[in-house]
Amino acid sequence: MLIAGKVAVIAATSRLQALSKCFSRPYCRPNHIQTVPVPVPPHDVFISHRGPDTRRNLSGLLYDHLLRLGHRPFLDYRNMKAGDKLSEKIDTAIRDCKVGVVVFSPRFCESSYCLHELTLLIDYKKRVIPIFYNVKPSQLRVGDIYNGTCVSDQKELEIRFSRALEEAKNIVGLDFNSSKGYWSEFLQSASDAIIEQISQSS
C-alpha cells in the first residue's frame, strides 16, 4: 500500500514537471493571444506633383522638410510600395489629409493623374496651397491629356479637370523660380504656410 502511494506521488510529480516545461516553451503557449496592431495615423499633407518635373527637387525636398518637422506628408513614390493599388492608396491619402499642396510645374497639366488628384482635393473641399514652380498660373490649361486616344467620358473629365484647375488658380499660392530663388528660404516659407493651414483645419 505504501509503495503504491509513492508510485502515485512520483507519477503526479512527473506530470506536473512535464506540464510546467511545456508552458515555459513559447510554442506551447495558447495561440489565441494576439497582439493588436497599432493604427497608422493618416497623412496630414498630400503633395500632388508631376514626378519627372519636381520629384528630385521641390516636391522631394518639401516632403523631407515636413517630415523633419514632425508632420506626415504623402508623396506617392515615398509612401507607396510594390503591390499597392495606385488609385486606392492615393484616393485614401487625399480623403484623409488636412491640406493639399499642388506643385504646378510647366507640364503638370499634361498628366491625367495630376489633374485627377487636383480634382479630388477640390471635390473633397480640402485646404489647397498651390505652388507655381517655374510657371505662371496663366500658362496652365487643360489640353488633350489623352493624346488623341478615345477615352470614355473624356469630355466630362476634361470639364471637371478644367473647373478644378481654375479654382486652384484663384487660390493665393506661392511662386518659385528655380533659377533665381533661394531653396532654403522657400522651403521654410512653404512649410510655414502649410503648418498654418494644418492648424486651422484641426
C-alpha positions as MATLAB code, in Angstrom:
seq = 'MLIAGKVAVIAATSRLQALSKCFSRPYCRPNHIQTVPVPVPPHDVFISHRGPDTRRNLSGLLYDHLLRLGHRPFLDYRNMKAGDKLSEKIDTAIRDCKVGVVVFSPRFCESSYCLHELTLLIDYKKRVIPIFYNVKPSQLRVGDIYNGTCVSDQKELEIRFSRALEEAKNIVGLDFNSSKGYWSEFLQSASDAIIEQISQSS';
ca = [
       0.000    0.000    0.000;
       2.849    2.363    0.900;
       4.708    1.513   -2.296;
       1.609    2.151   -4.404;
       1.188    5.555   -2.764;
       4.786    6.501   -3.522;
       4.350    5.449   -7.148;
       1.248    7.620   -7.450;
       3.056   10.621   -5.959;
       6.025   10.159   -8.304;
       3.717    9.882  -11.321;
       1.809   13.029  -10.353;
       5.059   14.921   -9.799;
       6.344   13.865  -13.228;
       3.158   15.062  -14.900;
       3.397   18.442  -13.153;
       7.034   18.843  -14.200;
       6.216   17.977  -17.806;
       3.295   20.411  -17.815;
       5.490   23.140  -16.326;
       8.137   22.633  -19.033;
       5.512   22.747  -21.737;
       4.149   26.105  -20.618;
       7.654   27.514  -20.305;
       8.217   26.960  -24.035;
       6.942   29.638  -26.452;
       5.367   27.119  -28.820;
       3.332   25.527  -26.020;
       1.625   28.771  -25.034;
      -2.000   29.306  -26.083;
      -2.105   30.628  -29.642;
      -5.280   32.664  -29.172;
      -3.366   35.559  -27.601;
      -2.527   38.036  -30.371;
      -1.052   41.496  -30.360;
      -3.325   44.266  -31.583;
      -1.737   46.244  -34.464;
      -1.264   49.934  -33.771;
      -3.290   52.001  -36.275;
      -1.201   54.204  -38.552;
      -2.267   57.861  -38.331;
      -3.440   59.411  -41.613;
      -1.223   61.721  -43.629;
      -1.839   65.362  -42.787;
      -0.398   66.730  -46.049;
      -0.874   65.417  -49.578;
       1.687   66.605  -52.134;
       0.437   66.471  -55.714;
       3.158   66.834  -58.327;
       4.325   65.667  -61.731;
       7.129   63.280  -60.882;
       9.550   63.933  -63.753;
       9.369   67.690  -63.074;
       9.749   68.004  -59.297;
      10.317   64.605  -57.694;
      14.048   65.187  -57.275;
      13.859   68.819  -56.323;
      10.974   70.835  -54.912;
       8.478   68.085  -54.075;
      11.074   65.721  -52.647;
      12.771   68.450  -50.618;
       9.451   69.730  -49.279;
       8.469   66.206  -48.248;
      11.738   65.739  -46.345;
      11.426   69.155  -44.707;
       7.894   68.479  -43.449;
       8.943   65.042  -42.232;
      11.765   66.542  -40.173;
       9.269   68.964  -38.635;
       7.216   66.034  -37.352;
       4.438   66.016  -39.946;
       3.120   63.116  -42.016;
       3.273   64.158  -45.675;
       2.249   61.877  -48.527;
       4.315   61.764  -51.698;
       3.475   58.882  -53.999;
       6.919   57.398  -54.637;
       7.931   57.820  -50.975;
       4.844   56.254  -49.413;
       3.837   53.562  -51.874;
       5.340   50.106  -52.143;
       5.122   47.212  -54.558;
       1.659   45.691  -54.575;
      -0.201   48.839  -53.508;
      -3.232   49.777  -55.578;
      -2.395   53.173  -57.039;
      -5.828   54.797  -57.165;
      -6.956   53.346  -53.836;
      -3.846   54.490  -51.970;
      -3.897   57.991  -53.425;
      -7.652   58.464  -53.004;
      -7.411   57.437  -49.341;
      -4.480   59.774  -48.700;
      -6.364   62.688  -50.264;
      -9.581   61.926  -48.400;
      -7.819   61.743  -45.031;
      -5.379   64.645  -45.396;
      -5.884   68.099  -43.916;
      -4.004   70.105  -46.531;
      -3.253   69.509  -50.183;
      -0.124   71.010  -51.718;
      -0.294   71.172  -55.505;
       3.087   71.729  -57.124;
       2.252   73.170  -60.528;
       5.110   72.748  -62.985;
       5.165   73.621  -66.710;
       3.959   70.134  -67.720;
       1.668   69.422  -64.754;
      -1.489   69.650  -66.863;
      -0.215   67.042  -69.309;
      -0.793   64.367  -66.678;
      -4.295   62.996  -66.164;
      -3.114   61.582  -62.825;
      -2.087   65.024  -61.584;
      -5.359   66.556  -62.712;
      -7.275   63.725  -61.058;
      -5.506   64.412  -57.746;
      -6.212   68.123  -58.036;
      -9.884   67.460  -58.792;
     -10.213   65.151  -55.779;
      -8.680   67.770  -53.489;
     -11.192   70.327  -54.742;
     -14.114   67.879  -54.595;
     -13.248   66.918  -51.007;
     -13.062   70.640  -50.194;
      -9.563   70.346  -48.783;
      -7.421   73.334  -47.958;
      -5.216   73.709  -51.027;
      -1.909   75.537  -51.302;
      -0.798   75.963  -54.922;
       2.917   76.238  -55.613;
       3.740   77.602  -59.047;
       7.147   76.156  -59.856;
       8.752   77.774  -62.911;
       5.311   78.502  -64.323;
       2.692   81.243  -64.125;
      -0.970   80.492  -63.380;
      -1.998   81.969  -66.736;
       0.151   79.369  -68.516;
      -1.744   76.434  -67.025;
      -4.594   74.955  -69.037;
      -6.074   71.533  -69.678;
      -5.326   70.337  -73.198;
      -5.564   66.972  -74.911;
      -4.317   64.938  -71.970;
      -5.058   61.626  -73.698;
      -3.032   62.396  -76.846;
      -5.921   61.814  -79.213;
      -6.875   58.475  -77.661;
     -10.609   57.993  -77.293;
     -11.457   57.632  -73.604;
     -14.883   57.018  -72.126;
     -16.361   60.227  -70.672;
     -13.300   62.145  -71.867;
     -15.187   65.388  -72.407;
     -16.767   65.239  -68.968;
     -13.398   64.558  -67.360;
     -11.772   67.480  -69.139;
     -14.559   69.784  -67.944;
     -14.101   68.612  -64.344;
     -10.325   68.986  -64.602;
     -10.655   72.484  -66.059;
     -13.007   73.604  -63.301;
     -10.693   72.287  -60.594;
      -7.716   73.945  -62.257;
      -9.457   77.312  -62.478;
     -10.458   77.100  -58.824;
      -6.889   76.293  -57.794;
      -5.520   79.163  -59.895;
      -7.771   81.540  -57.952;
      -6.266   80.486  -54.621;
      -3.412   82.595  -53.297;
      -0.342   80.424  -53.656;
       3.439   80.511  -53.663;
       5.724   81.199  -56.608;
       9.202   79.815  -57.042;
      11.692   80.313  -59.849;
      14.426   77.704  -59.505;
      16.961   79.825  -61.398;
      16.546   82.867  -59.156;
      15.044   81.752  -55.857;
      16.730   80.562  -52.668;
      15.782   76.987  -51.873;
      16.191   77.097  -48.095;
      14.134   80.264  -47.730;
      11.382   78.973  -49.975;
      11.154   75.601  -48.220;
      10.842   77.383  -44.893;
       8.141   79.777  -46.094;
       6.232   76.955  -47.808;
       6.395   74.827  -44.661;
       5.186   77.735  -42.532;
       2.191   78.236  -44.832;
       1.359   74.527  -44.783;
       1.637   74.248  -40.998;
      -0.619   77.274  -40.569;
      -3.273   75.664  -42.760;
      -2.977   72.393  -40.839;
      -3.563   74.189  -37.546;
      -6.602   75.974  -38.957;
      -8.144   72.718  -40.161;
      -7.782   70.980  -36.785;
];
